[in-house]
Coordinates of C-alpha atoms in Angstrom, one line a residue:
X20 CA 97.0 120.7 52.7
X21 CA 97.2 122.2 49.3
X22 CA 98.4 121.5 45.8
X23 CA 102.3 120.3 45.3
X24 CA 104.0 123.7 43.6
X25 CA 105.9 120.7 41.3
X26 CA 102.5 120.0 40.2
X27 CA 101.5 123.7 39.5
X28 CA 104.9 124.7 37.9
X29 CA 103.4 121.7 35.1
X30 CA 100.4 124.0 34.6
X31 CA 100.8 126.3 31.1
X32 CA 100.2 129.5 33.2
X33 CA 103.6 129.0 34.0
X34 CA 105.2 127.9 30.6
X35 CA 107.2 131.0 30.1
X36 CA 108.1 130.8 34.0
X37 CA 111.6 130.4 34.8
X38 CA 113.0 128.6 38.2
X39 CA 115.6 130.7 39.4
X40 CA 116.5 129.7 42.9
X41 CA 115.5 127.0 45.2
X42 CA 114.6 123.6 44.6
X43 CA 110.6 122.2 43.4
X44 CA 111.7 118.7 42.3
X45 CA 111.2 116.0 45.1
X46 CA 110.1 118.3 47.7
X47 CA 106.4 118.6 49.3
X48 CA 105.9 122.2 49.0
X49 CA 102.3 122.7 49.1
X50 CA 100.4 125.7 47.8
X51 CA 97.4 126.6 49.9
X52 CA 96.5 130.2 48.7
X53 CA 98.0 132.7 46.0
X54 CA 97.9 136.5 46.6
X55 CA 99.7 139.8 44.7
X56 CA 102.6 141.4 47.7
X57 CA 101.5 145.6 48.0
X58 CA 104.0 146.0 50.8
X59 CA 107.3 144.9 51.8
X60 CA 105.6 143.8 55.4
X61 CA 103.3 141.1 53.5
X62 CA 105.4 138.5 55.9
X63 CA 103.9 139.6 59.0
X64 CA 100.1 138.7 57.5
X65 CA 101.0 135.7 55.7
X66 CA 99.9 131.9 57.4
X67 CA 102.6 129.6 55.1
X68 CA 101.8 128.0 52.3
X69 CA 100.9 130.6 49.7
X70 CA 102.4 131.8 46.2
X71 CA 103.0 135.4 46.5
X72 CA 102.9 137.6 43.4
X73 CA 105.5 140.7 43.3
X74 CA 107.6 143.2 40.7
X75 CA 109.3 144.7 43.9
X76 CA 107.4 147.8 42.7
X77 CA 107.8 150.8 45.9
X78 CA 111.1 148.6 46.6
X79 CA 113.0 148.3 43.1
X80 CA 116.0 150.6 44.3
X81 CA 115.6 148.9 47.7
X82 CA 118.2 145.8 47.8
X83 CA 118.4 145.5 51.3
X84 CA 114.8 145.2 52.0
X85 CA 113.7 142.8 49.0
X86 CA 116.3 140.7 50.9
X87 CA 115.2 141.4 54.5
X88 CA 111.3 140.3 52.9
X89 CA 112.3 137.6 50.9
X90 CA 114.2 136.2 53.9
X91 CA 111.4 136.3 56.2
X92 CA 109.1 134.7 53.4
X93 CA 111.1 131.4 53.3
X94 CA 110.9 131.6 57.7
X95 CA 107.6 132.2 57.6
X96 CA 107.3 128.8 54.9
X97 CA 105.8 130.5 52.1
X98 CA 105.5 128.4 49.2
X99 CA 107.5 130.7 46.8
X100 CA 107.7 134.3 45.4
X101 CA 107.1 134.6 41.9
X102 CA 108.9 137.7 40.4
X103 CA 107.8 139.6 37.3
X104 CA 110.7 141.9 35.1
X105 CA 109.0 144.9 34.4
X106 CA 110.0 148.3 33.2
X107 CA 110.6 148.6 37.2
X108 CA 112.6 145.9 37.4
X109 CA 114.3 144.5 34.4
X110 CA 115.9 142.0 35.9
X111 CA 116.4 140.0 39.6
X112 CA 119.1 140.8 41.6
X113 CA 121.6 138.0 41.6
X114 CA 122.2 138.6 45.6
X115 CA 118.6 138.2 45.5
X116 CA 119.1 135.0 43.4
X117 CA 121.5 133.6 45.6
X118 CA 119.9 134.4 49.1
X119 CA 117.2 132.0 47.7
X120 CA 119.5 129.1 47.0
X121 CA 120.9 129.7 50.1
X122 CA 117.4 129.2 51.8
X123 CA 116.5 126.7 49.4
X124 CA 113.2 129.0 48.9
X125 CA 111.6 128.7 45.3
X126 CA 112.2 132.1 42.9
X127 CA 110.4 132.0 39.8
X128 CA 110.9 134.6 37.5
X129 CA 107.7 135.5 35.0
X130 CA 108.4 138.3 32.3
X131 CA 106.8 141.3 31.9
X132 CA 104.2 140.6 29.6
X133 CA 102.3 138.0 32.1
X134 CA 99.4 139.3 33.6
X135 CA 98.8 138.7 37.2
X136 CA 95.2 137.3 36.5
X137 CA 96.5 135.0 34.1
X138 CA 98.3 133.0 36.9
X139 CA 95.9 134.1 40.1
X140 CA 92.7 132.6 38.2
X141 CA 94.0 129.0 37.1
X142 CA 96.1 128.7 40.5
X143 CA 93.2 129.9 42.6
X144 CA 91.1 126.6 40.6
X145 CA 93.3 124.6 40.7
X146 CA 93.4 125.0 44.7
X147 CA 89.8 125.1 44.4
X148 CA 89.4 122.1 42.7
X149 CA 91.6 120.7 45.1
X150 CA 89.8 121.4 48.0
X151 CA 86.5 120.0 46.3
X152 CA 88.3 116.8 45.6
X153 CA 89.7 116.2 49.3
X154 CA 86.1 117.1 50.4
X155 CA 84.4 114.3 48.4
X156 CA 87.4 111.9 49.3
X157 CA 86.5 112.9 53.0
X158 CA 82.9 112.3 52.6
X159 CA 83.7 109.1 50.3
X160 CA 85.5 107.7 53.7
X161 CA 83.4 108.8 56.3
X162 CA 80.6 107.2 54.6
X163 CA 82.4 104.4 53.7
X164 CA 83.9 104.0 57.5
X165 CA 80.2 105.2 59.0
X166 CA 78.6 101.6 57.4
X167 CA 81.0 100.0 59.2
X168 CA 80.8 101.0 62.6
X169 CA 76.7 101.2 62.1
X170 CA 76.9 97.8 60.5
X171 CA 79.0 96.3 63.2
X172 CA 81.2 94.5 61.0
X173 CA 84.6 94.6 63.1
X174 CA 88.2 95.3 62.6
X175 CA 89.0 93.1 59.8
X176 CA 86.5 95.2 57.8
X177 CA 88.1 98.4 58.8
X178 CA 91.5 97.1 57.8
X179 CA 90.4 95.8 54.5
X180 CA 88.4 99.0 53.5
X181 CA 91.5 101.3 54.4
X182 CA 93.9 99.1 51.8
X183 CA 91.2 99.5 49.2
X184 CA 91.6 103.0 49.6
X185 CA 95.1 103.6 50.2
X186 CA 96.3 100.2 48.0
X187 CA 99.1 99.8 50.1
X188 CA 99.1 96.9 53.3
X189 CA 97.1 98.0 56.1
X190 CA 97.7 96.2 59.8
X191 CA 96.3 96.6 62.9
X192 CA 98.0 95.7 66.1
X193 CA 96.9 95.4 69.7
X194 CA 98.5 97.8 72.7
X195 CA 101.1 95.3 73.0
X196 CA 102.1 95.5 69.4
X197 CA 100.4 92.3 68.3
X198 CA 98.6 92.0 64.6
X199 CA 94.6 91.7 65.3
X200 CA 93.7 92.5 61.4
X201 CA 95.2 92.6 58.4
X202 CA 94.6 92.6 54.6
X203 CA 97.0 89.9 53.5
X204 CA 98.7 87.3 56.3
X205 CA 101.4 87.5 54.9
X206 CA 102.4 91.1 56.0
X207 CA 101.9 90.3 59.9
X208 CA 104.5 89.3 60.8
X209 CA 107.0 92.4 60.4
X210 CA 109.8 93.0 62.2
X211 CA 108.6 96.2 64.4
X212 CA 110.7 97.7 67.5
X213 CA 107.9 97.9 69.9
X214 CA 109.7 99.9 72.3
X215 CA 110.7 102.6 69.5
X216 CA 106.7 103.3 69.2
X217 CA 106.3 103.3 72.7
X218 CA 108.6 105.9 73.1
X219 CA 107.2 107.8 70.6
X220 CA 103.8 107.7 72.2
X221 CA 105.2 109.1 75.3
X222 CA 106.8 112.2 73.1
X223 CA 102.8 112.9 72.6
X224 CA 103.6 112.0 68.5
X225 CA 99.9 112.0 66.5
X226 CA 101.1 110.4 63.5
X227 CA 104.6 108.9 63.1
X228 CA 106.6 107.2 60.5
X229 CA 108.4 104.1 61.5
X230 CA 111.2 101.4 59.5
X231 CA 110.1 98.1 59.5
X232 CA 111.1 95.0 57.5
X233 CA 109.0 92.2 56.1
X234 CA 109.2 89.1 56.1
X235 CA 111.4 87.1 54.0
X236 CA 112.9 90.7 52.9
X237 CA 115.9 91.3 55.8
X238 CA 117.5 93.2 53.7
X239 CA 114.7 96.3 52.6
X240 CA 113.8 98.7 55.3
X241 CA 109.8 100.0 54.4
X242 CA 108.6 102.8 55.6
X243 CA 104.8 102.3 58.2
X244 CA 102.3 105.6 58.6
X245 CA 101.3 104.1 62.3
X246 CA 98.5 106.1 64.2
X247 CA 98.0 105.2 67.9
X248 CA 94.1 104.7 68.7
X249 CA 93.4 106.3 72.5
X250 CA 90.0 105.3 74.0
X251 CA 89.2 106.6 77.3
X252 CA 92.7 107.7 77.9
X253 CA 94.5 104.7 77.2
X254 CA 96.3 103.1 73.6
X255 CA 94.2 99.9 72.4
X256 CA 95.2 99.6 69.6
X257 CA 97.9 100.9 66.3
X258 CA 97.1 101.3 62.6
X259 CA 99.9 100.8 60.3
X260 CA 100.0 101.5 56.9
X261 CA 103.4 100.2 54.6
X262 CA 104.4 102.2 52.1
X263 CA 105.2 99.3 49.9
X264 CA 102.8 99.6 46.6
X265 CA 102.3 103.0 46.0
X266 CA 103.4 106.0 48.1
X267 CA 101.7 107.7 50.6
X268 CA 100.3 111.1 49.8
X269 CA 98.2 113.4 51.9
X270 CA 95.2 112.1 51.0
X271 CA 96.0 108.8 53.1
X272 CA 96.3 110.2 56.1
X273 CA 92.5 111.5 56.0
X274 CA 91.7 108.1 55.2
X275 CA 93.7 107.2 58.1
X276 CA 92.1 109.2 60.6
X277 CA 88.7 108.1 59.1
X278 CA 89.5 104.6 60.0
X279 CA 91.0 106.1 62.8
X280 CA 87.7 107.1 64.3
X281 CA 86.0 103.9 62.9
X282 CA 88.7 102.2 64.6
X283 CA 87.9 104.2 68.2
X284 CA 84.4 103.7 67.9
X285 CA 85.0 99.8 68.0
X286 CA 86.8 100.0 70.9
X287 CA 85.0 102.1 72.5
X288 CA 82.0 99.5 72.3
X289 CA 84.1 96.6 72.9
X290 CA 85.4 97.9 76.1
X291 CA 81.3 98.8 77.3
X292 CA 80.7 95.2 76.4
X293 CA 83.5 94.1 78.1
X294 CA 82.4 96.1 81.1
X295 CA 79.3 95.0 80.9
X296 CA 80.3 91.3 80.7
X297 CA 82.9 91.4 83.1
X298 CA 80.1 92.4 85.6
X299 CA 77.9 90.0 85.2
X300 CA 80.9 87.4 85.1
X301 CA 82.0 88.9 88.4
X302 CA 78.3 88.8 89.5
X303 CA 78.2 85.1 88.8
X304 CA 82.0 84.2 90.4
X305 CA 80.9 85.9 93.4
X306 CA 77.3 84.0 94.1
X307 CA 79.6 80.5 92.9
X308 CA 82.0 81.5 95.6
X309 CA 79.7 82.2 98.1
X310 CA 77.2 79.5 97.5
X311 CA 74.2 82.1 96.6
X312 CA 72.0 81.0 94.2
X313 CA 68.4 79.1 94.1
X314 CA 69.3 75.8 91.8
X315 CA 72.0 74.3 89.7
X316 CA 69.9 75.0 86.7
X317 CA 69.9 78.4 87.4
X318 CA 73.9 78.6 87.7
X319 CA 74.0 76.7 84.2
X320 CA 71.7 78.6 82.6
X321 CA 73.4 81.7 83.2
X322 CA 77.0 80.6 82.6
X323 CA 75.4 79.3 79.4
X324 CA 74.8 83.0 78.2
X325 CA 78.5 84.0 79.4
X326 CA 79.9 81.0 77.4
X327 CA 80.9 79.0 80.7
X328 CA 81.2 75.9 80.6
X329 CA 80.0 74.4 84.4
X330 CA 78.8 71.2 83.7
X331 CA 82.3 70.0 84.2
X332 CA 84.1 69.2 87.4
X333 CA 86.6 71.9 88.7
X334 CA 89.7 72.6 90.6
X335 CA 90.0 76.5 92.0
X336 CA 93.5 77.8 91.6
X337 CA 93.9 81.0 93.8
X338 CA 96.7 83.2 92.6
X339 CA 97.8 86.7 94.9
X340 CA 100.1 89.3 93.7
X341 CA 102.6 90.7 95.6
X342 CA 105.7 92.7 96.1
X343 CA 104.7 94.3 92.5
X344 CA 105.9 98.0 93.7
X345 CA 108.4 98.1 91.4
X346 CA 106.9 97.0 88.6
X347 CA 104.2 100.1 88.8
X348 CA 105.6 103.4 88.5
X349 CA 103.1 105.4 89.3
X350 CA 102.3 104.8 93.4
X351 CA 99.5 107.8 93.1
X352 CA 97.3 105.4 91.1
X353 CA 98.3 101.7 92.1
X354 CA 94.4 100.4 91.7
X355 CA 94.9 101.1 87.7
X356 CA 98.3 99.9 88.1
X357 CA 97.5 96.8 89.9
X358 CA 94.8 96.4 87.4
X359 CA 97.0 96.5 83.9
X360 CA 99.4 94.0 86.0
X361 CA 96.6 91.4 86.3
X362 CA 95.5 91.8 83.2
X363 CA 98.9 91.0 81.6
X364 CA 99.2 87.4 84.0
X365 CA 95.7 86.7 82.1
X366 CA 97.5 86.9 79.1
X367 CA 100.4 84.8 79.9
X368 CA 97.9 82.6 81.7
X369 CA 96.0 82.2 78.6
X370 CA 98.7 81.3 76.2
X371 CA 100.0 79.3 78.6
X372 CA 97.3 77.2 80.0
X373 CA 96.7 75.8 76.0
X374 CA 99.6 73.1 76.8
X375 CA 97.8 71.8 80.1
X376 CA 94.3 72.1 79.3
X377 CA 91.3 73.7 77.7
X378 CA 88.6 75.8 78.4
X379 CA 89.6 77.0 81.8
X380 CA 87.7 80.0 83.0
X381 CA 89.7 82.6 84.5
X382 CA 88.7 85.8 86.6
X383 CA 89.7 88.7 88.5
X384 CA 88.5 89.2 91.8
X385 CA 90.3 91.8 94.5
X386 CA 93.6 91.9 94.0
X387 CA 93.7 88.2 93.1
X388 CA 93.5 85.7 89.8
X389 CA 90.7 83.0 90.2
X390 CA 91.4 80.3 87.8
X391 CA 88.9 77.1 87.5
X392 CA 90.6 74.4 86.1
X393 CA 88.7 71.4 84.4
X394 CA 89.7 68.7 85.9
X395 CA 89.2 64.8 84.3
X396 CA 87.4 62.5 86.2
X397 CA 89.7 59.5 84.7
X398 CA 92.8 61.0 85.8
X399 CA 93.8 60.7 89.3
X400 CA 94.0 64.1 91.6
X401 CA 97.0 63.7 92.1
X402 CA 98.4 63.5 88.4
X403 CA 96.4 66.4 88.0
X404 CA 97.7 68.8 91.2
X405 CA 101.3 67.6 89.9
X406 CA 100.3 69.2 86.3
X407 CA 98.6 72.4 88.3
X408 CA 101.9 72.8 89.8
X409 CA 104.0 72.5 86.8
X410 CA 102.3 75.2 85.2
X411 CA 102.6 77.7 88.3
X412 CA 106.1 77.2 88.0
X413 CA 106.2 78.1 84.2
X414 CA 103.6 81.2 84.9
X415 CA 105.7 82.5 87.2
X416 CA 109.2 81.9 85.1
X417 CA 107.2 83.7 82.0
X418 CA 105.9 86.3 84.4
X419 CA 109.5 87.1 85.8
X420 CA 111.0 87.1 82.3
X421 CA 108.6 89.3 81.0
X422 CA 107.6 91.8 83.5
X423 CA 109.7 91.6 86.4
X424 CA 110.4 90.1 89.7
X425 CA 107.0 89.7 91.2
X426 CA 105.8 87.0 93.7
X427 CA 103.0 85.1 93.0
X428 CA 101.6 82.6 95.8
X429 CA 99.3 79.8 94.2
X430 CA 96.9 78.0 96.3
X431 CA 94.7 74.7 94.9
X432 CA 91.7 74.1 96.5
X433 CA 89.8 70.6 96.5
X434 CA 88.1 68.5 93.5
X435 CA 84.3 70.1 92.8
X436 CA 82.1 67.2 91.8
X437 CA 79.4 70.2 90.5
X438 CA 79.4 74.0 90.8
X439 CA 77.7 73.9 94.8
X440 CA 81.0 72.1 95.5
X441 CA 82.9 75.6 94.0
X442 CA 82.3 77.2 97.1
X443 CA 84.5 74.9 99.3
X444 CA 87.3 74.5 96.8
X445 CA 87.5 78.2 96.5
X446 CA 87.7 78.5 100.8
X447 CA 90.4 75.6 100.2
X448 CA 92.5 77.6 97.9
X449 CA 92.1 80.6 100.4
X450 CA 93.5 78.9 102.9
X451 CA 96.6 76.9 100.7
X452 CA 97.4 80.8 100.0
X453 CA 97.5 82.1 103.4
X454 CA 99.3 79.4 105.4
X455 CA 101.3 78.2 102.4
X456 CA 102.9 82.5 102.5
X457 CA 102.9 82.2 106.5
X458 CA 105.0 78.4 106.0
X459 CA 106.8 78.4 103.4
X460 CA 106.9 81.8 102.2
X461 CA 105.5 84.2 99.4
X462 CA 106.2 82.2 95.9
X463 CA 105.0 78.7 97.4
X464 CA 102.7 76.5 95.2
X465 CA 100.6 74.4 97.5
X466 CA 97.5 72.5 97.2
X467 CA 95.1 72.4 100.6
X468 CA 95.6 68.8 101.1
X469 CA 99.8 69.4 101.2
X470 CA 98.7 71.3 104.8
X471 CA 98.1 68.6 106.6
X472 CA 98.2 69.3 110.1
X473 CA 99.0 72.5 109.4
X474 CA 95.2 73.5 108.8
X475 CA 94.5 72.9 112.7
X476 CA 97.7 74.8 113.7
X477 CA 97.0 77.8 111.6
X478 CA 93.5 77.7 112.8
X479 CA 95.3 79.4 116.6
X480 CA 95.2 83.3 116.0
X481 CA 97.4 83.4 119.1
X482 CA 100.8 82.6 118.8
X483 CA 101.8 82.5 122.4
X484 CA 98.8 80.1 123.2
X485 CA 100.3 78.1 120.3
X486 CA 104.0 78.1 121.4
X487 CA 103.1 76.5 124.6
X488 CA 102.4 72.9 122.6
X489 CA 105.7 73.2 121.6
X490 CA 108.5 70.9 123.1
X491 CA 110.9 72.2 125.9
X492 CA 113.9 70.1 124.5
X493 CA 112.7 71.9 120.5
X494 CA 113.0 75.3 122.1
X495 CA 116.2 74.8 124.0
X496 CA 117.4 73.4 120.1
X497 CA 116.3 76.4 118.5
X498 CA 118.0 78.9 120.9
X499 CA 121.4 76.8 120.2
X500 CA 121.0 76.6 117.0
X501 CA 120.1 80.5 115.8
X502 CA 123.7 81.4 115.6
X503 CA 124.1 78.7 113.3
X504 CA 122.3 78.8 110.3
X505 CA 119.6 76.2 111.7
X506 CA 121.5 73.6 110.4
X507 CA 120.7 71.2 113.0
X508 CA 116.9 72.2 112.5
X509 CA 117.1 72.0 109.4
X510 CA 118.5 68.3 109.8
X511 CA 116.5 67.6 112.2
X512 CA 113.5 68.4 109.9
X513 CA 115.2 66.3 106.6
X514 CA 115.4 63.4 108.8
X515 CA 112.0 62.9 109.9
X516 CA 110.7 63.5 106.4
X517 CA 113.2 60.9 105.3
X518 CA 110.9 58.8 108.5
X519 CA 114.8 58.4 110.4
X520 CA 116.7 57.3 107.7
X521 CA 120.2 59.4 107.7
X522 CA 121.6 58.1 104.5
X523 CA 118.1 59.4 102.5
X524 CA 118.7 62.4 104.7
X525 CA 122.7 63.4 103.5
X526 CA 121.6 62.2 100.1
X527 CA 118.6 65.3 100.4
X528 CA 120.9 68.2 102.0
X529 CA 123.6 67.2 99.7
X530 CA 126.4 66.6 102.6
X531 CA 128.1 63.0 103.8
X532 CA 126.3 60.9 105.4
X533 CA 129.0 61.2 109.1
X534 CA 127.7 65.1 108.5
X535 CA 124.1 64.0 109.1
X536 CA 125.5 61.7 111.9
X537 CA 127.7 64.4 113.7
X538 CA 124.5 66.5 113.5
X539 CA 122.3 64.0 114.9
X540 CA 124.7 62.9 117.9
X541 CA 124.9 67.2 118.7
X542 CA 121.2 67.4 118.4
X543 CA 120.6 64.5 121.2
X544 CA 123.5 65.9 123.3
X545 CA 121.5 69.6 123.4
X546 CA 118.1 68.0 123.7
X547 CA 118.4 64.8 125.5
X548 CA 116.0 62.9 123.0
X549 CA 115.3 59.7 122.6
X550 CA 114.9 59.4 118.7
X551 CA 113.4 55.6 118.9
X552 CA 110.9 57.0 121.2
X553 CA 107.8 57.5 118.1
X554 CA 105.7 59.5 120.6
X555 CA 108.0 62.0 121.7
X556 CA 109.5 62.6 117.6
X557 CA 106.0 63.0 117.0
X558 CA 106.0 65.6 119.5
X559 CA 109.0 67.3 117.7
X560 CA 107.3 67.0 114.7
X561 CA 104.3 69.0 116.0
X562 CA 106.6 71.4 117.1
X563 CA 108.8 72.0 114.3
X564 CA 106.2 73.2 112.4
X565 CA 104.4 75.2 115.0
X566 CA 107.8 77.1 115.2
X567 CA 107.6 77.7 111.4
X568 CA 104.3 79.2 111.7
X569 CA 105.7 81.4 114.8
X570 CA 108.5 82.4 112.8

């Protein structure tokens, strides 16, 4: 990086200097090399950065080319030219004065009686010195950041060591923006534009600076050095550091990228343990779900060393994803995109589930979300489906408002007295999913007892085979009725729910009750049925909702 040319101007090599174009003051012009100019060309071999040294000797007479040299120095982002009067050049040019306040490229005038060495040798030190100092800074971090990660001592560590060596607050957030570690709680809660750092992530932007306010403090804007972590290709995590003690200088940002690489390495071991974990966990859903394993104590023991609580009774909640195309962009890579999508329903199913129960375990497996839900023995089932289904509902509302419009079918399998009784809850759940999507459509929330008869009919792979139980009067209905909204099905089905009671039935479908009566009297014209005959409605019945499963 250099030395600040403000700080070097300060130096008393340069007490009989004399600024005579550009600005110093409040600028970060950095010095990274000093050198004497023996040609007008000296631009073409310069990097940026250094102090050049020059009495226009060759080029005293030469106006047009100590312009044409002094304007490709300030392109080229040297740090300044320093200019001696000498018996070749008693004096700068004043169009040479003003180009350089037109560039706003620092001119410093030295007289004649300055010898080169006098400045080169202090400046060269100084740069030196420098360069020793950010060395033993670096090492100082690394070694600090190195007992860390060797130590194992986590990401508050990393977050407190980085404000002891920056003294400014230091926060780290998750991928999604939220605080994970921090030196003082009371800084975590900023007021950060999420999508702002998103965007610049996607512009490929190393190291950024960002506006923030604090809390309590609306009215101050603080400026945040934020560094995005990438492990394995993908953002875990930010760093923030808020300008808000002391200013940032250069030497933060190496202790920034020290923690930086802490900071990856901690990820990085979280995510093998994760993988590590998440295959025995998968390992251990799958044998619980199939019914392999030798004993119960087995199962126990080993969802002991996961941290699973079994020794409970259970409730399987099946949910499946679909119509989530538009919510993942990229169709060439739809297993990872699938994957990031269940991974944020986790999330909303963990924060969540914390108002309905507690310690639920919760698992991927396919494309779907396996969630077992404690269930207590004093409450009855049904209080406790009726509680499952509430909080469907609200997963899916969060889900929607959150991410997008995405279907989520939720199937709840039967009570499991003990983890051998996992297996059949699980099948139960299966099958709530399928035929609740086939009946009543993606979205549904259905427990397996709610199927009723519909677990024999959906047992029938073959439709036609199926369609043959169905009612000749019920077909003749439906073929009336399919230019007309199946209202009269749809009335028809209202009223034998309501068991034959037309008033409940208007008061369901939200018409007059002479509307339910109108579309009774059509309904018997059409089909001929006897509607006090309990046999032949329960024939209808049968066949109504073998047509749904048809249709």
């Amino acid at each position: 990086m250099g030395v600040l040319l403000d700080d070097l101007m300060n130096m008393s090599c340069f007490h009989s200097s004399k600024l005579v174009a550009g600005t110093i003051k409040n600028r970060d012009i950095y010095v990274e090399g000093i050198t004497i100019i023996e040609a007008p060309d000296i631009a073409n071999w310069i990097k940026g950065g250094e102090l050049l040294l020059t009495s226009f000797y060759s080029i005293d007479k030469e106006l047009d080319i100590q312009k044409s040299m002094v304007k490709k120095l300030s392109e080229k982002n040297a740090a300044a030219l320093i200019i001696k009067t000498s018996r070749f050049l008693s004096e700068i040019p004043k169009e040479i004065v003003e180009l350089g306040n037109q560039l706003d490229f620092p001119i410093i005038e030295i007289p004649g009686d300055v010898k080169y060495i006098d400045i080169m040798y202090p400046v060269m030190a100084e740069i030196f010195n420098d360069q020793v100092n950010r060395l033993n800074y670096y090492k100082d971090c690394h070694e600090k950041f190195t007992d860390i990660t060797l130590r194992m001592k986590g990401t508050p560590s990393i977050a407190q060591t980085l404000e002891e060596l920056v003294k400014n607050p230091v926060i780290i957030f998750d991928n999604e923006f939220n605080p994970i570690a921090w030196n003082d709680e009371k800084y975590k809660d900023i007021n950060i534009q999420a999508e702002n750092l998103k965007q610049l992530v996607k512009d490929n932007y190393p190291i950024y600076n960002l506006e923030i306010k604090l809390p309590n403090n609306s009215k101050s804007n603080y400026l945040m050095i934020t560094e995005p972590i990438e492990v394995l290709d993908q953002i875990k995590a930010y760093i923030g550091i808020i300008e808000l003690n002391n200013k940032i200088e250069d030497m933060c940002f190496i202790a920034l990228e020290s923690a930086a690489t802490a900071l990856r390495f901690e990820m990085l071991k979280d995510v093998a343990i994760t993988e590590v974990e998440l295959k025995y966990k998968g390992d251990l859903m799958d044998d619980l779900l199939n019914g392999r394993f030798d004993s119960i104590e087995n199962i126990y023991n080993r969802s002991n060393i996961l941290g699973w609580n079994l020794e409970r009774q259970f409730v399987v909640i099946l949910l499946y994803i679909s119509q989530y195309n538009g919510y993942i962009s990229n169709q060439k890579d739809i297993t990872e995109g699938l994957h990031q999508l269940r991974e944020r329903i986790k999330k909303i199913i963990d924060r969540i589930s914390y108002y309905y129960t507690t310690d639920h375990i919760l698992h991927n497996r396919g494309d779907n979300i396996i969630l077992l839900w404690p269930v207590d023995k004093r409450e009855e089932l049904n209080l406790t489906y009726k509680r499952i289904k509430r909080f469907g509902e609200e997963i899916k509302s969060i889900v929607t408002d959150e991410i997008g419009n995405i279907s989520i079918t939720i199937g709840i399998g039967g009570f499991a007295e003990d983890p051998t009784e996992l297996q059949g809850s699980y099948s139960e759940a299966v099958d709530a999913v399928n035929h609740g999507q086939r009946i009543f459509g993606e979205g549904s929330i259905i427990t397996f007892d709610e199927l009723g008869i519909y677990k024999l009919l959906c047992s029938y792979d073959d439709r036609d085979k199926l369609k043959e139980f169905v009612h000749p009067s019920l077909l003749k209905l439906y073929e009336y009725d399919e230019d007309k909204n199946n209202e009269l099905i749809s009335t028809l089905e209202m009223y034998l729910n309501c068991n034959l009671n037309a008033v409940k039935t208007a008061e369901e479908l939200f018409v007059h009750y002479k509307t339910v009566l109108y579309r009774l009297n059509r309904i018997k014209e059409i089909t001929n049925l006897d509607m006090e005959d309990r046999q032949k409605m329960l024939e209808i019945e049968v066949g109504l909702k073998i047509m749904r499963i048809i249709n």
